Amino acid sequence: MNDTPWLEKKAWAKNQITSYTKIQLIISYVFSVIWSWICYGLYIKRDELLANASEEPAVYLLLLFPLSLIAILFQTYKQYSLWRTIGPMPLSLDPFPGAIGGHVGGKIACKLAHHSEMSARVKLLCIKRTHSNNSSNSGVREHVEWENDGVCHVQANSGGCDIRFRFDVQEGLPPSGRVENSKTNVIWRVELEIDDKIQRLYEIPVFESGEKSQHICHGTETYEATGFAAGEALSGIAQLKRTADKSTIYFAPFKRPLNGVLLVLIGVLFASIGIIVDMNDAPMIFGIVFPLIGLGLALAGLQYLGKALLVTIDSENLKSQRLYFGISFSSQSLPIKDIQSFYLKGGATVSYGTKTTTYYQLFTVGKNAQKYRVAERLNSRSEANKVEKTICEIVSAYKR
C-alpha cells in the first residue's frame, strides 16, 4: 500500500494546485464554436425560414439564437480577459496534504491588486460522489459529508496579493480517493469567491495525519471578519429583538426566495403545458396529470415563500411558532430548564456553476429527545454557527 498516494497525482505532486478555470475556458470555447456553426446554418437558410414563419410562428424563436450567441461570446471573452489579468491562481496547501484531525489550509497567489475593501470568501467541502450504472438508477450522485466556510485573510504583496485560509478538520471524516469495495469517490473541494465576481474551484488532497499548519497562524472559522459577514447575512433573513423580559428571533417570509420562485414557475409551466395539450386533442390523461403536478409544485413554492418562524425565549420557556403569510399554524413550547443541546441539520444542497450551497436548520433538543426548530434558511455553516452561538448565549443568560 502506497503511503503517499497524493504524490501519484500529477496535479497534486508539486503542491501547486490549479483551479478548474482553464478547463471551463476550453469548454466555453468549444461551445461557442458549435453555437456559431448552428447560427451560421440558420443564416444560410434565413429566406426559407422566414417564408415559413407565417404558417409556423414558432420559427421566429430561432431568431433568438443569434442573440444568445452574442451573450455566449461576450461571456467567453470576459472569462478569457479575467484569466489573462489574474492568472491561474495556484493553491499551495499548508500542511501538504490537508490533514484530517488537524488543519486544512493554504495560500493562493493572486495577481489582483489588493484594496482596502477586498473580500475573499472560501468554502471547504468533503463530498461523496457515487456512480450508479444500474438500469433503474444511472448517473452520478453527490452528497456533502462535511463543510465549513469563512472569510480569508488577504495580504498585499509586490505582485498582487496572497489569500490565506485554514480550517480545523475533525477526526473520522473520509480521506480523498475511492472508498474501498464501492463505487464512491471522496472529493475534498475548495471554493473561492473574490469580491462576488471571481470564482475558483480546486480539488485538493486530504488524508488522515493530524498535521498542523506551519505558516498560517489564524483559523478562518474563528476570524473576526467571518463572524461579521455571517451576522450581516443573518440580518437579511432574521430580526433579533432583546429586552430584559424576553428575546425574539423572527425568520420572516419571502427571504431567500429563489427555491420558492423556481417551484412556482415550474408549476405554472407544467399546468400551462397540460392546458395546451388538452386544447389540441391530446389524450385526456395529459390534460389532467400535468395541471395537477403543476398545481402541487406551485402550492409547494407558495408554501416555501410564505412560511415564517418566530422563536421567543424568556426566563421560563422557549417557544417556536410556525406561521404562513403572517397566520400562526402551530407552536411548540419547551421549558428552558429542559434544554439539553442544539442540533444542526443539513438539508437540500444546490450546486450552481462553481458554487455549492447547503441549507441548514437548527433545532434544540429537550429532555424527551424531541426536537424544536429554532432557525431555518441558513445557507452557510458560518451562518449556522453564528445563530447557534447567539441562541446559546440568550438561553444561558435566562438560565442563570
CSV table of N, CA and C in Angstrom, one decimal, residues 17-21 24 82 86-92 106-112 118-125 148-154 161-167 188-204 220 352-356:
chain,number,residue,atom,x,y,z
A,17,ILE,N,-1.5,23.6,-6.8
A,17,ILE,CA,-2.8,23.0,-7.4
A,17,ILE,C,-3.5,24.1,-8.1
A,18,THR,N,-3.8,23.9,-9.4
A,18,THR,CA,-4.5,24.8,-10.2
A,18,THR,C,-6.0,24.6,-10.1
A,19,SER,N,-6.8,25.6,-10.4
A,19,SER,CA,-8.2,25.5,-10.4
A,19,SER,C,-8.7,24.9,-11.7
A,20,TYR,N,-10.1,24.7,-11.8
A,20,TYR,CA,-10.7,24.2,-13.0
A,20,TYR,C,-11.0,25.3,-14.0
A,21,THR,N,-10.5,26.5,-13.8
A,21,THR,CA,-10.9,27.6,-14.7
A,21,THR,C,-10.4,27.4,-16.1
A,24,GLN,N,-12.8,25.0,-17.8
A,24,GLN,CA,-14.0,25.7,-18.1
A,24,GLN,C,-13.9,26.6,-19.3
A,82,LEU,N,-10.4,37.9,-17.9
A,82,LEU,CA,-10.1,37.8,-16.4
A,82,LEU,C,-9.0,36.8,-16.2
A,86,ILE,N,-5.6,38.0,-14.1
A,86,ILE,CA,-5.2,37.5,-12.7
A,86,ILE,C,-4.5,36.2,-12.7
A,87,GLY,N,-4.3,35.5,-13.9
A,87,GLY,CA,-3.5,34.3,-13.9
A,87,GLY,C,-4.2,33.1,-13.4
A,88,PRO,N,-3.5,32.0,-13.3
A,88,PRO,CA,-4.0,30.7,-12.8
A,88,PRO,C,-4.4,30.6,-11.4
A,89,MET,N,-3.8,31.5,-10.5
A,89,MET,CA,-4.0,31.5,-9.1
A,89,MET,C,-3.8,30.1,-8.4
A,90,PRO,N,-2.6,29.6,-8.5
A,90,PRO,CA,-2.3,28.3,-7.9
A,90,PRO,C,-2.5,28.3,-6.3
A,91,LEU,N,-2.9,27.1,-5.8
A,91,LEU,CA,-3.1,26.9,-4.4
A,91,LEU,C,-2.0,26.1,-3.8
A,92,SER,N,-1.3,26.6,-2.8
A,92,SER,CA,-0.3,25.8,-2.1
A,92,SER,C,-0.8,25.4,-0.7
A,106,GLY,N,-4.2,26.8,3.3
A,106,GLY,CA,-3.3,27.1,2.2
A,106,GLY,C,-3.2,28.5,1.8
A,107,LYS,N,-2.4,28.8,0.8
A,107,LYS,CA,-2.2,30.1,0.3
A,107,LYS,C,-2.4,30.1,-1.2
A,108,ILE,N,-3.2,31.1,-1.7
A,108,ILE,CA,-3.5,31.3,-3.1
A,108,ILE,C,-2.8,32.6,-3.6
A,109,ALA,N,-1.9,32.5,-4.6
A,109,ALA,CA,-1.2,33.6,-5.1
A,109,ALA,C,-2.1,34.2,-6.2
A,110,CYS,N,-2.4,35.5,-6.1
A,110,CYS,CA,-3.3,36.2,-7.0
A,110,CYS,C,-2.7,37.5,-7.5
A,111,LYS,N,-2.8,37.7,-8.8
A,111,LYS,CA,-2.2,39.0,-9.4
A,111,LYS,C,-3.2,40.2,-9.2
A,112,LEU,N,-4.4,39.9,-8.7
A,112,LEU,CA,-5.3,41.0,-8.5
A,112,LEU,C,-4.8,42.0,-7.5
A,118,MET,N,-11.4,44.7,-0.2
A,118,MET,CA,-11.4,43.4,-0.9
A,118,MET,C,-11.9,42.3,0.1
A,119,SER,N,-12.7,41.5,-0.5
A,119,SER,CA,-13.3,40.4,0.3
A,119,SER,C,-13.1,39.1,-0.4
A,120,ALA,N,-12.6,38.1,0.3
A,120,ALA,CA,-12.4,36.8,-0.3
A,120,ALA,C,-13.0,35.7,0.6
A,121,ARG,N,-14.0,35.0,0.1
A,121,ARG,CA,-14.7,34.0,0.9
A,121,ARG,C,-14.3,32.6,0.4
A,122,VAL,N,-14.2,31.7,1.3
A,122,VAL,CA,-13.7,30.4,1.0
A,122,VAL,C,-14.7,29.3,1.6
A,123,LYS,N,-14.9,28.2,0.9
A,123,LYS,CA,-15.7,27.1,1.5
A,123,LYS,C,-14.9,25.8,1.3
A,124,LEU,N,-14.8,25.0,2.3
A,124,LEU,CA,-14.1,23.7,2.2
A,124,LEU,C,-15.2,22.7,2.4
A,125,LEU,N,-15.2,21.7,1.4
A,125,LEU,CA,-16.2,20.7,1.4
A,125,LEU,C,-15.6,19.3,1.2
A,148,ASN,N,-17.3,23.7,5.8
A,148,ASN,CA,-17.1,24.8,6.7
A,148,ASN,C,-16.7,26.0,5.7
A,149,ASP,N,-17.0,27.2,6.2
A,149,ASP,CA,-16.7,28.4,5.3
A,149,ASP,C,-16.3,29.6,6.1
A,150,GLY,N,-15.8,30.6,5.5
A,150,GLY,CA,-15.5,31.8,6.2
A,150,GLY,C,-14.8,32.8,5.3
A,151,VAL,N,-14.3,33.9,5.9
A,151,VAL,CA,-13.6,34.9,5.1
A,151,VAL,C,-12.1,34.7,5.3
A,152,CYS,N,-11.4,34.8,4.1
A,152,CYS,CA,-9.9,34.6,4.1
A,152,CYS,C,-9.2,35.8,4.6
A,153,HIS,N,-8.0,35.6,5.1
A,153,HIS,CA,-7.0,36.6,5.4
A,153,HIS,C,-6.4,37.0,4.0
A,154,VAL,N,-6.4,38.3,3.7
A,154,VAL,CA,-5.8,38.8,2.4
A,154,VAL,C,-4.7,39.8,2.7
A,161,CYS,N,-1.6,40.0,-4.4
A,161,CYS,CA,-2.0,39.7,-3.0
A,161,CYS,C,-1.9,38.2,-2.8
A,162,ASP,N,-1.8,37.8,-1.5
A,162,ASP,CA,-1.8,36.4,-1.0
A,162,ASP,C,-3.2,36.2,-0.3
A,163,ILE,N,-3.8,35.2,-0.6
A,163,ILE,CA,-5.1,34.8,0.1
A,163,ILE,C,-4.9,33.6,0.9
A,164,ARG,N,-5.1,33.7,2.2
A,164,ARG,CA,-4.8,32.5,3.1
A,164,ARG,C,-6.1,32.1,3.8
A,165,PHE,N,-6.2,30.8,4.0
A,165,PHE,CA,-7.3,30.2,4.8
A,165,PHE,C,-6.8,29.0,5.6
A,166,ARG,N,-7.5,28.7,6.7
A,166,ARG,CA,-7.2,27.5,7.5
A,166,ARG,C,-8.4,27.0,8.3
A,167,PHE,N,-8.7,25.7,8.2
A,167,PHE,CA,-9.8,25.2,8.9
A,167,PHE,C,-9.4,24.0,9.8
A,188,TRP,N,-12.3,16.2,-1.8
A,188,TRP,CA,-12.2,17.4,-1.0
A,188,TRP,C,-12.1,18.6,-1.9
A,189,ARG,N,-12.9,19.6,-1.7
A,189,ARG,CA,-13.0,20.7,-2.7
A,189,ARG,C,-12.9,22.1,-2.0
A,190,VAL,N,-12.2,23.0,-2.6
A,190,VAL,CA,-12.1,24.4,-2.1
A,190,VAL,C,-12.8,25.3,-3.1
A,191,GLU,N,-13.8,26.1,-2.6
A,191,GLU,CA,-14.5,27.0,-3.5
A,191,GLU,C,-14.1,28.4,-3.0
A,192,LEU,N,-13.6,29.2,-3.9
A,192,LEU,CA,-13.1,30.6,-3.5
A,192,LEU,C,-13.9,31.6,-4.3
A,193,GLU,N,-14.3,32.7,-3.7
A,193,GLU,CA,-15.0,33.8,-4.3
A,193,GLU,C,-14.5,35.1,-3.9
A,194,ILE,N,-14.0,35.9,-4.8
A,194,ILE,CA,-13.4,37.2,-4.5
A,194,ILE,C,-14.3,38.3,-5.0
A,195,ASP,N,-14.7,39.2,-4.1
A,195,ASP,CA,-15.5,40.4,-4.4
A,195,ASP,C,-16.8,40.1,-5.2
A,196,ASP,N,-17.3,38.9,-4.9
A,196,ASP,CA,-18.6,38.5,-5.6
A,196,ASP,C,-18.5,38.4,-7.1
A,197,LYS,N,-17.3,38.4,-7.7
A,197,LYS,CA,-17.3,38.3,-9.1
A,197,LYS,C,-16.2,37.4,-9.7
A,198,ILE,N,-15.3,36.9,-8.9
A,198,ILE,CA,-14.3,36.0,-9.3
A,198,ILE,C,-14.5,34.7,-8.5
A,199,GLN,N,-14.7,33.5,-9.2
A,199,GLN,CA,-14.8,32.3,-8.6
A,199,GLN,C,-13.7,31.3,-9.1
A,200,ARG,N,-13.2,30.5,-8.1
A,200,ARG,CA,-12.3,29.5,-8.4
A,200,ARG,C,-12.6,28.2,-7.7
A,201,LEU,N,-12.4,27.1,-8.3
A,201,LEU,CA,-12.7,25.8,-7.7
A,201,LEU,C,-11.4,24.9,-7.8
A,202,TYR,N,-11.1,24.3,-6.6
A,202,TYR,CA,-9.9,23.4,-6.5
A,202,TYR,C,-10.3,22.1,-5.9
A,203,GLU,N,-9.7,21.0,-6.5
A,203,GLU,CA,-9.8,19.7,-5.8
A,203,GLU,C,-8.5,19.4,-5.2
A,204,ILE,N,-8.5,19.1,-3.9
A,204,ILE,CA,-7.3,19.0,-3.1
A,204,ILE,C,-7.1,17.6,-2.4
A,220,THR,N,-9.7,30.3,9.9
A,220,THR,CA,-10.7,31.0,9.1
A,220,THR,C,-12.1,31.1,9.9
A,352,TYR,N,-24.5,25.4,-8.3
A,352,TYR,CA,-24.7,26.2,-9.5
A,352,TYR,C,-23.3,26.8,-9.9
A,353,GLY,N,-22.8,26.4,-11.1
A,353,GLY,CA,-21.5,26.8,-11.5
A,353,GLY,C,-20.4,26.2,-10.6
A,354,THR,N,-19.6,27.1,-10.0
A,354,THR,CA,-18.6,26.7,-9.1
A,354,THR,C,-19.0,26.8,-7.6
A,355,LYS,N,-20.3,27.0,-7.4
A,355,LYS,CA,-20.7,27.3,-6.0
A,355,LYS,C,-21.7,26.2,-5.5
A,356,THR,N,-21.5,25.7,-4.3
A,356,THR,CA,-22.3,24.7,-3.7
A,356,THR,C,-22.9,25.3,-2.5
